[in-house]
PDB file of C-alpha atoms in Angstrom:
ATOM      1  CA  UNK A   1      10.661  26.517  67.611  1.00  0.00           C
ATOM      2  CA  UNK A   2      14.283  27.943  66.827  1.00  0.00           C
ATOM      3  CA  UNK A   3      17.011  27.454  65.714  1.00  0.00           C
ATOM      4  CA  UNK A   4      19.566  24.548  66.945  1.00  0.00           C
ATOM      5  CA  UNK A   5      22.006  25.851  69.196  1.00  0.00           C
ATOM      6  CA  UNK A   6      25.787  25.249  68.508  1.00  0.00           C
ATOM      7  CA  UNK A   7      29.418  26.516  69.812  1.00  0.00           C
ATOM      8  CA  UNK A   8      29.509  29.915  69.008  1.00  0.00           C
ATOM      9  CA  UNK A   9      32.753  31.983  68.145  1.00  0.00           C
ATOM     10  CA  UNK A  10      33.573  35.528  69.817  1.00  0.00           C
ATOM     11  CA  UNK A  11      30.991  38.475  69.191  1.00  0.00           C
ATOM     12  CA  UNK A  12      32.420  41.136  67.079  1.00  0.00           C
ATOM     13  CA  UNK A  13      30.291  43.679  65.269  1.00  0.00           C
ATOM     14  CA  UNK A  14      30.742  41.227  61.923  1.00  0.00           C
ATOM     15  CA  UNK A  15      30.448  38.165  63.773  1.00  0.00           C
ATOM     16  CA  UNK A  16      27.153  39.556  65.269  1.00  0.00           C
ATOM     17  CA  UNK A  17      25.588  40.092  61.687  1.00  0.00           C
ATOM     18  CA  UNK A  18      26.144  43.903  61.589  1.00  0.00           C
ATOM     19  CA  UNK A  19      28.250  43.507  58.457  1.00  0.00           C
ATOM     20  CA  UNK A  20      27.647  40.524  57.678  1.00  0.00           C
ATOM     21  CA  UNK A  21      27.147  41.182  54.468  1.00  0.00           C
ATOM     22  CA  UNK A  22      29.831  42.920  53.600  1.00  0.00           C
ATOM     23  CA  UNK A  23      33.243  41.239  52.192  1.00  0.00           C
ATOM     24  CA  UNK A  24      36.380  41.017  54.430  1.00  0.00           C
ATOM     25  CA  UNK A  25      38.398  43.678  51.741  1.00  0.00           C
ATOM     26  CA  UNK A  26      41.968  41.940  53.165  1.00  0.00           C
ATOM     27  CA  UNK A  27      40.844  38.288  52.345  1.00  0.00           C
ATOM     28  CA  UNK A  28      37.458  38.797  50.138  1.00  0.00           C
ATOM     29  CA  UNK A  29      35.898  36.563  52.282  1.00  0.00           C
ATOM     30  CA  UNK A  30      32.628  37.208  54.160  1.00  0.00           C
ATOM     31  CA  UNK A  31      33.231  37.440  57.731  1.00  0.00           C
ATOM     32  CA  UNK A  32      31.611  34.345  59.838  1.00  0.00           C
ATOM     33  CA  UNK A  33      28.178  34.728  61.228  1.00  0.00           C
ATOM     34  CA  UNK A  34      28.203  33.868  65.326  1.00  0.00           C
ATOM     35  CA  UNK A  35      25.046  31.446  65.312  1.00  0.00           C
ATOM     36  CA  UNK A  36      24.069  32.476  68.666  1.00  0.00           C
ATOM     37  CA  UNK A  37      23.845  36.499  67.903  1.00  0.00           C
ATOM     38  CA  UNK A  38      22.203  35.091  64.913  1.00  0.00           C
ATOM     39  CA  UNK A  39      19.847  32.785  66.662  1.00  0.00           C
ATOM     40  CA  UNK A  40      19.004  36.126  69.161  1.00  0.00           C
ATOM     41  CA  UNK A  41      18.684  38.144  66.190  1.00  0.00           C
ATOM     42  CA  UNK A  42      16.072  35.949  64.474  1.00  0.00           C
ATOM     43  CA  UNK A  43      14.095  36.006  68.023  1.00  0.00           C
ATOM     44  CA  UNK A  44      13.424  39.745  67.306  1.00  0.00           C
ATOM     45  CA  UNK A  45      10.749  38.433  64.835  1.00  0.00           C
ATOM     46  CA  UNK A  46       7.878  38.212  66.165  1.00  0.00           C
ATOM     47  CA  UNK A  47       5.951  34.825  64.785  1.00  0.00           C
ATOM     48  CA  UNK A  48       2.662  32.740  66.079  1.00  0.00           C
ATOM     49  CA  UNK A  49       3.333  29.545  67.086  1.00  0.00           C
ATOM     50  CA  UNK A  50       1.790  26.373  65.715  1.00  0.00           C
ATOM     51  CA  UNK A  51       2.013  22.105  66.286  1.00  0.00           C
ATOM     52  CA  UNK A  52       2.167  20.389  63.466  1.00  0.00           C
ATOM     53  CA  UNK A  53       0.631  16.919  63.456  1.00  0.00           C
ATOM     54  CA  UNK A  54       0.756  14.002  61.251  1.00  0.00           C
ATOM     55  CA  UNK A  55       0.324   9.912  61.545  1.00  0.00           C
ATOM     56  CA  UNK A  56       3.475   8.169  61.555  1.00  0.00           C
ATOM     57  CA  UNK A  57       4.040   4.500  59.180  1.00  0.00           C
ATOM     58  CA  UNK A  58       2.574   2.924  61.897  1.00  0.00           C
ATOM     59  CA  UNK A  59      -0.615   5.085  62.547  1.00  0.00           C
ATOM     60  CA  UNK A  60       0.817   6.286  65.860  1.00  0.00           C
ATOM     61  CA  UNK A  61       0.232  10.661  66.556  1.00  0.00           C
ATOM     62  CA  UNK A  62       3.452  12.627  66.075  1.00  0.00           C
ATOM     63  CA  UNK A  63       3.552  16.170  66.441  1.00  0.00           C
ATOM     64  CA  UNK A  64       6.200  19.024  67.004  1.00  0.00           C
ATOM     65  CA  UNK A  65       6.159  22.899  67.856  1.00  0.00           C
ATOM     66  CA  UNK A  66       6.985  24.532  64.757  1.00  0.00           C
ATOM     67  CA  UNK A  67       7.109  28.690  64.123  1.00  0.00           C
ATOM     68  CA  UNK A  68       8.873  28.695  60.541  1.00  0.00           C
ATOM     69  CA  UNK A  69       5.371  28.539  59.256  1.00  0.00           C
ATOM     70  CA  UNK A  70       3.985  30.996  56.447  1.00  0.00           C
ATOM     71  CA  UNK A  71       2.020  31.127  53.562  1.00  0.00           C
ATOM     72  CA  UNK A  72       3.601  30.583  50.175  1.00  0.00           C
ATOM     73  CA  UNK A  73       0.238  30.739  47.648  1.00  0.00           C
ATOM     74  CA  UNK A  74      -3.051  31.631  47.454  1.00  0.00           C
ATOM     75  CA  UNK A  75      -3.425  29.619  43.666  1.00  0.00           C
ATOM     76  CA  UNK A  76      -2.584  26.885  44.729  1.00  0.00           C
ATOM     77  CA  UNK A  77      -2.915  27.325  48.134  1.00  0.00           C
ATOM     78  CA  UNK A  78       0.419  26.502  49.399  1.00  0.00           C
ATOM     79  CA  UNK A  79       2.410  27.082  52.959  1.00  0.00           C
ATOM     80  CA  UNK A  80       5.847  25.944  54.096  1.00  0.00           C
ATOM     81  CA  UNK A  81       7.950  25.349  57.339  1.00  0.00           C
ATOM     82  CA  UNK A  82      10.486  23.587  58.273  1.00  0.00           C
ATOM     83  CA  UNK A  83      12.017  21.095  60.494  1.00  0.00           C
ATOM     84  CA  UNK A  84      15.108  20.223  62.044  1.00  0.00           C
ATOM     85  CA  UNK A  85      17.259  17.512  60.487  1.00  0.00           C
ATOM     86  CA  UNK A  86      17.791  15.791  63.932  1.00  0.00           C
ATOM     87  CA  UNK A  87      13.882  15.793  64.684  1.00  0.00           C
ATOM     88  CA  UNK A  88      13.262  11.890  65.567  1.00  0.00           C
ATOM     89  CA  UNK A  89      10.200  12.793  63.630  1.00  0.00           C
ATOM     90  CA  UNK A  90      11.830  14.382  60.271  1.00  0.00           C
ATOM     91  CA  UNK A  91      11.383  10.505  58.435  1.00  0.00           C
ATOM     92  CA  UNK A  92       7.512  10.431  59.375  1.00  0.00           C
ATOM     93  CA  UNK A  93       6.567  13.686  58.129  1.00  0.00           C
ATOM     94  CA  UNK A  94       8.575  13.174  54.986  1.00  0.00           C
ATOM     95  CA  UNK A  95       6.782   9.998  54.606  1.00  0.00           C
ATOM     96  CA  UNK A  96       3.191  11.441  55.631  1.00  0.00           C
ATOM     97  CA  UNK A  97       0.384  11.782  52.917  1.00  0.00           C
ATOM     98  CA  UNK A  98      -0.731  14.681  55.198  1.00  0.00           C
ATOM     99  CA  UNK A  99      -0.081  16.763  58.165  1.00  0.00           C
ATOM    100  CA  UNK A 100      -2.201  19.949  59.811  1.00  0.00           C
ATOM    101  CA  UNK A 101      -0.928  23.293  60.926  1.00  0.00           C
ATOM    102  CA  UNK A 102      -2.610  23.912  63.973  1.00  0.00           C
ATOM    103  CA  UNK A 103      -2.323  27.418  64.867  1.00  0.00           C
ATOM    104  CA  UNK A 104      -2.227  28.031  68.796  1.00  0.00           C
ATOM    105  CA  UNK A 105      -4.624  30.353  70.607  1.00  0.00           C
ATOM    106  CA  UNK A 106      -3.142  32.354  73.245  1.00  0.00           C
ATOM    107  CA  UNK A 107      -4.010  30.192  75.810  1.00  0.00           C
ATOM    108  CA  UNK A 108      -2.290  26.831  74.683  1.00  0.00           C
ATOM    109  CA  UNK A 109       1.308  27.518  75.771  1.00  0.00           C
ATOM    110  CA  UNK A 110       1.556  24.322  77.678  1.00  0.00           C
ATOM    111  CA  UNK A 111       0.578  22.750  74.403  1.00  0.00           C
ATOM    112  CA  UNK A 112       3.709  24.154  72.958  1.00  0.00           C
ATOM    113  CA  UNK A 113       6.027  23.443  75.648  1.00  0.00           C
ATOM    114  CA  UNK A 114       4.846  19.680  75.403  1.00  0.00           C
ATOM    115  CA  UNK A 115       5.089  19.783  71.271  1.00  0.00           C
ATOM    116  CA  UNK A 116       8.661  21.014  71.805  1.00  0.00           C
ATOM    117  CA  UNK A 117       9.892  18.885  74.426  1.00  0.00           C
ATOM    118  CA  UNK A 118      10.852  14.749  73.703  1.00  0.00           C
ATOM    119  CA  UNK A 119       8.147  13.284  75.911  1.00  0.00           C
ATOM    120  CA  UNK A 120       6.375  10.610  74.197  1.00  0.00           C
ATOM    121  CA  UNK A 121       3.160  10.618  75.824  1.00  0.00           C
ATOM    122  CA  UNK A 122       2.613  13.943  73.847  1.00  0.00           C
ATOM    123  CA  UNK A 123      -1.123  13.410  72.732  1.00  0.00           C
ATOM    124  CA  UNK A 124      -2.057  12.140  76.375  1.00  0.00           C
ATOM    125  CA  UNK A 125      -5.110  14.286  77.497  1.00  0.00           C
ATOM    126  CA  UNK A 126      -4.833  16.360  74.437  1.00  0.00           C
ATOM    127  CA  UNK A 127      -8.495  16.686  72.744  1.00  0.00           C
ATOM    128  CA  UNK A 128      -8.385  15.923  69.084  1.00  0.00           C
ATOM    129  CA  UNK A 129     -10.568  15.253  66.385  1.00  0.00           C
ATOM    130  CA  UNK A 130      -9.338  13.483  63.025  1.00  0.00           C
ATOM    131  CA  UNK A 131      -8.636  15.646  59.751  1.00  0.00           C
ATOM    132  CA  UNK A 132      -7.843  13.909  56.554  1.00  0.00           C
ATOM    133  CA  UNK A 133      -6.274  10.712  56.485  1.00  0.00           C
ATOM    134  CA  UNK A 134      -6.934  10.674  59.938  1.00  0.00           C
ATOM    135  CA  UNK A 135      -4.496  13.377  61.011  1.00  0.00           C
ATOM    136  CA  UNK A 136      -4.932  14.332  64.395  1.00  0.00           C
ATOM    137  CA  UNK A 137      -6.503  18.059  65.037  1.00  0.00           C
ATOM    138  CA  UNK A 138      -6.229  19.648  68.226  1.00  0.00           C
ATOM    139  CA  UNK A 139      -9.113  21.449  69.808  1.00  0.00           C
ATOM    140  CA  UNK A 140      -9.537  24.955  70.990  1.00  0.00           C
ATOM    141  CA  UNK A 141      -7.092  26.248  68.132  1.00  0.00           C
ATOM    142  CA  UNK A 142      -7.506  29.935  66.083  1.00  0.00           C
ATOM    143  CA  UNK A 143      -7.245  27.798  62.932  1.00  0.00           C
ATOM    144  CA  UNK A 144      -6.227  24.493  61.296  1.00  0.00           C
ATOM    145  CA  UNK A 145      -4.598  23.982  57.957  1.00  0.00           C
ATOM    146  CA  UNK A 146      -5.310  20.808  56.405  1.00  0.00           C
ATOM    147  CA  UNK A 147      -2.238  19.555  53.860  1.00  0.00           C
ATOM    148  CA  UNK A 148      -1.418  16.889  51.567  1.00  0.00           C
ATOM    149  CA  UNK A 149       2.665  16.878  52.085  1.00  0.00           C
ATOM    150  CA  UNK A 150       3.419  18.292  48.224  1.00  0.00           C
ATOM    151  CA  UNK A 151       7.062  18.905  48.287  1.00  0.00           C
ATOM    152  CA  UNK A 152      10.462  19.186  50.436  1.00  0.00           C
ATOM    153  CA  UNK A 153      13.563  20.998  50.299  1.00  0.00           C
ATOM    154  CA  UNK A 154      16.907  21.380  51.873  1.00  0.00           C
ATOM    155  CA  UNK A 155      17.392  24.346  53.776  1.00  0.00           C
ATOM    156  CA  UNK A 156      21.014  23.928  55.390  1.00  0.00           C
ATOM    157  CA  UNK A 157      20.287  22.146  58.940  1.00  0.00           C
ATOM    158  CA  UNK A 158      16.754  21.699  58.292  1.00  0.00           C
ATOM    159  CA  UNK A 159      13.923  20.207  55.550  1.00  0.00           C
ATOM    160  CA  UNK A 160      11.985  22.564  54.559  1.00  0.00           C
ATOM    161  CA  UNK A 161       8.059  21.513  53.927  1.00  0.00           C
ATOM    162  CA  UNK A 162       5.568  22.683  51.425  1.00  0.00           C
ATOM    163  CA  UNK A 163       1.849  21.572  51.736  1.00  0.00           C
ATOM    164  CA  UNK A 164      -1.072  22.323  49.809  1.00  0.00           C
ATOM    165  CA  UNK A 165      -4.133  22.836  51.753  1.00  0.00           C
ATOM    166  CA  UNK A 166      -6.789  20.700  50.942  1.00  0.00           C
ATOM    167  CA  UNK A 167      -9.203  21.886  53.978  1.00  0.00           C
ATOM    168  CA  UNK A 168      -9.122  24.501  56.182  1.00  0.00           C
ATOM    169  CA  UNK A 169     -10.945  26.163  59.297  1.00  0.00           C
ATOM    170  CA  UNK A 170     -10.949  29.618  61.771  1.00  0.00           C
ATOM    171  CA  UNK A 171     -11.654  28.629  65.657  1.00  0.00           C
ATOM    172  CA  UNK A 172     -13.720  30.515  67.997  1.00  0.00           C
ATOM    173  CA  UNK A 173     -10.040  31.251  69.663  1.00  0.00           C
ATOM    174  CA  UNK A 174      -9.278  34.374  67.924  1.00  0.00           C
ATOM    175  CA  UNK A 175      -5.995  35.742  69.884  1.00  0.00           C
ATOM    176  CA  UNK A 176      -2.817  34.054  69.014  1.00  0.00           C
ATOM    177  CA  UNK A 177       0.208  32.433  70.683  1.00  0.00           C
ATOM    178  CA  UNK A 178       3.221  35.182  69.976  1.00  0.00           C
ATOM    179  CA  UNK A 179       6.443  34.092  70.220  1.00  0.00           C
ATOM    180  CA  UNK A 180       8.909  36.845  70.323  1.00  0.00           C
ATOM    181  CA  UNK A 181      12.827  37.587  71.561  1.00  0.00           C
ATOM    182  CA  UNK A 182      12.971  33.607  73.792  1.00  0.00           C
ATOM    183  CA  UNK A 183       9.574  34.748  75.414  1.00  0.00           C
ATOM    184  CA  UNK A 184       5.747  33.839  74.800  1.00  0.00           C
ATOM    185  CA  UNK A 185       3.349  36.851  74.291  1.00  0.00           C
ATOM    186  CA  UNK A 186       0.351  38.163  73.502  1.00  0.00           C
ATOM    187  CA  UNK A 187      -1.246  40.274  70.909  1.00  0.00           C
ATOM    188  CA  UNK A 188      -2.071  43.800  71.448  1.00  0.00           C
ATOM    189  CA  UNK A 189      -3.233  46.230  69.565  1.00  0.00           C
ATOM    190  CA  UNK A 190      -1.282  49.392  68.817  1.00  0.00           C
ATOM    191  CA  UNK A 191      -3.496  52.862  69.069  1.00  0.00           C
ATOM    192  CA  UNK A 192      -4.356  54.302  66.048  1.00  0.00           C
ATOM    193  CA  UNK A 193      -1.936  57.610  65.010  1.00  0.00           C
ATOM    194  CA  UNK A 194      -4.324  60.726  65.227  1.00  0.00           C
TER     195      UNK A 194
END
């Protein structure tokens, strides 16, 4: 659901990603990024959280807690997210035909926690129904986005995953898991400005 966590050097205002940007004018080199100010920083985005779930070689459920998903295109409908490179799983969803976004309703945290954790009794108790190819879809989601797995691509410490969606569907859950700044929330709205 984030990004891997690492040694981190000492926060300065460059090393924090205030000028991070900008070019050390003694060495012309740009200053190193502190992953964990960067990690923190990232959290201030606020995304919905999703499982992605696939069959493995062997026909056995894998799925994983994913919130680097988006949309890419409407013609062809294409969306992308990514995927650590030391998931145990990052070899079965290359390999997949197809995989489904399932995007959780607000009341599914547990669901998450369990898709993010390395338990292997993940699907236990978990009500699905098969997509394509037999791809497990989980119940009582706001939506589910059905994908044949059309192309990956390296994105520094993780694979990045583009699927076209072959099916798709809206739930009856219509408010969203938030995650936002290492915390689970919920949607609200904002009053309208007068």
């Amino acid at each position: 659901m984030s990004l891997p966590t690492s040694s981190t050097t000492s926060a300065t205002p460059a090393a924090s990603g205030v000028d991070s940007g900008r070019q050390n004018s003694e060495s012309g080199l740009s200053p190193a990024i502190n992953e964990r100010e960067f990690r923190d920083t990232l959290g201030r985005f606020a995304t919905g959280v999703t499982v992605v779930t696939a069959l493995a070689d062997d026909g056995r459920p894998i799925g994983v807690t994913i919130s680097s998903f988006n949309s890419v295109s409407l013609d062809p409908p294409l969306v992308l997210w990514s995927l650590s490179l030391n998931s145990p799983n990052l070899e079965a969803f290359r390999n997949a035909a197809h995989y489904s976004v399932n995007i959780l309703a607000a009341d599914q945290q547990e669901l998450s926690n369990r898709f993010a954790s390395r338990r292997n009794d993940r699907f236990t108790d978990i009500p699905t129904r098969p997509g394509l190819s037999g791809i497990p879809l989980i119940e009582s989601c706001c939506a589910w986005f059905e994908c044949s797995n059309e192309a990956h691509y390296p994105g520094g410490d993780h694979l990045i995953f583009v699927g076209r969606v072959e099916r798709f569907a809206k739930g009856e859950a219509e408010a969203p898991l938030i995650f936002h700044n290492a915390r689970y929330r919920l949607l609200g709205d904002i009053p309208p400005n007068d």
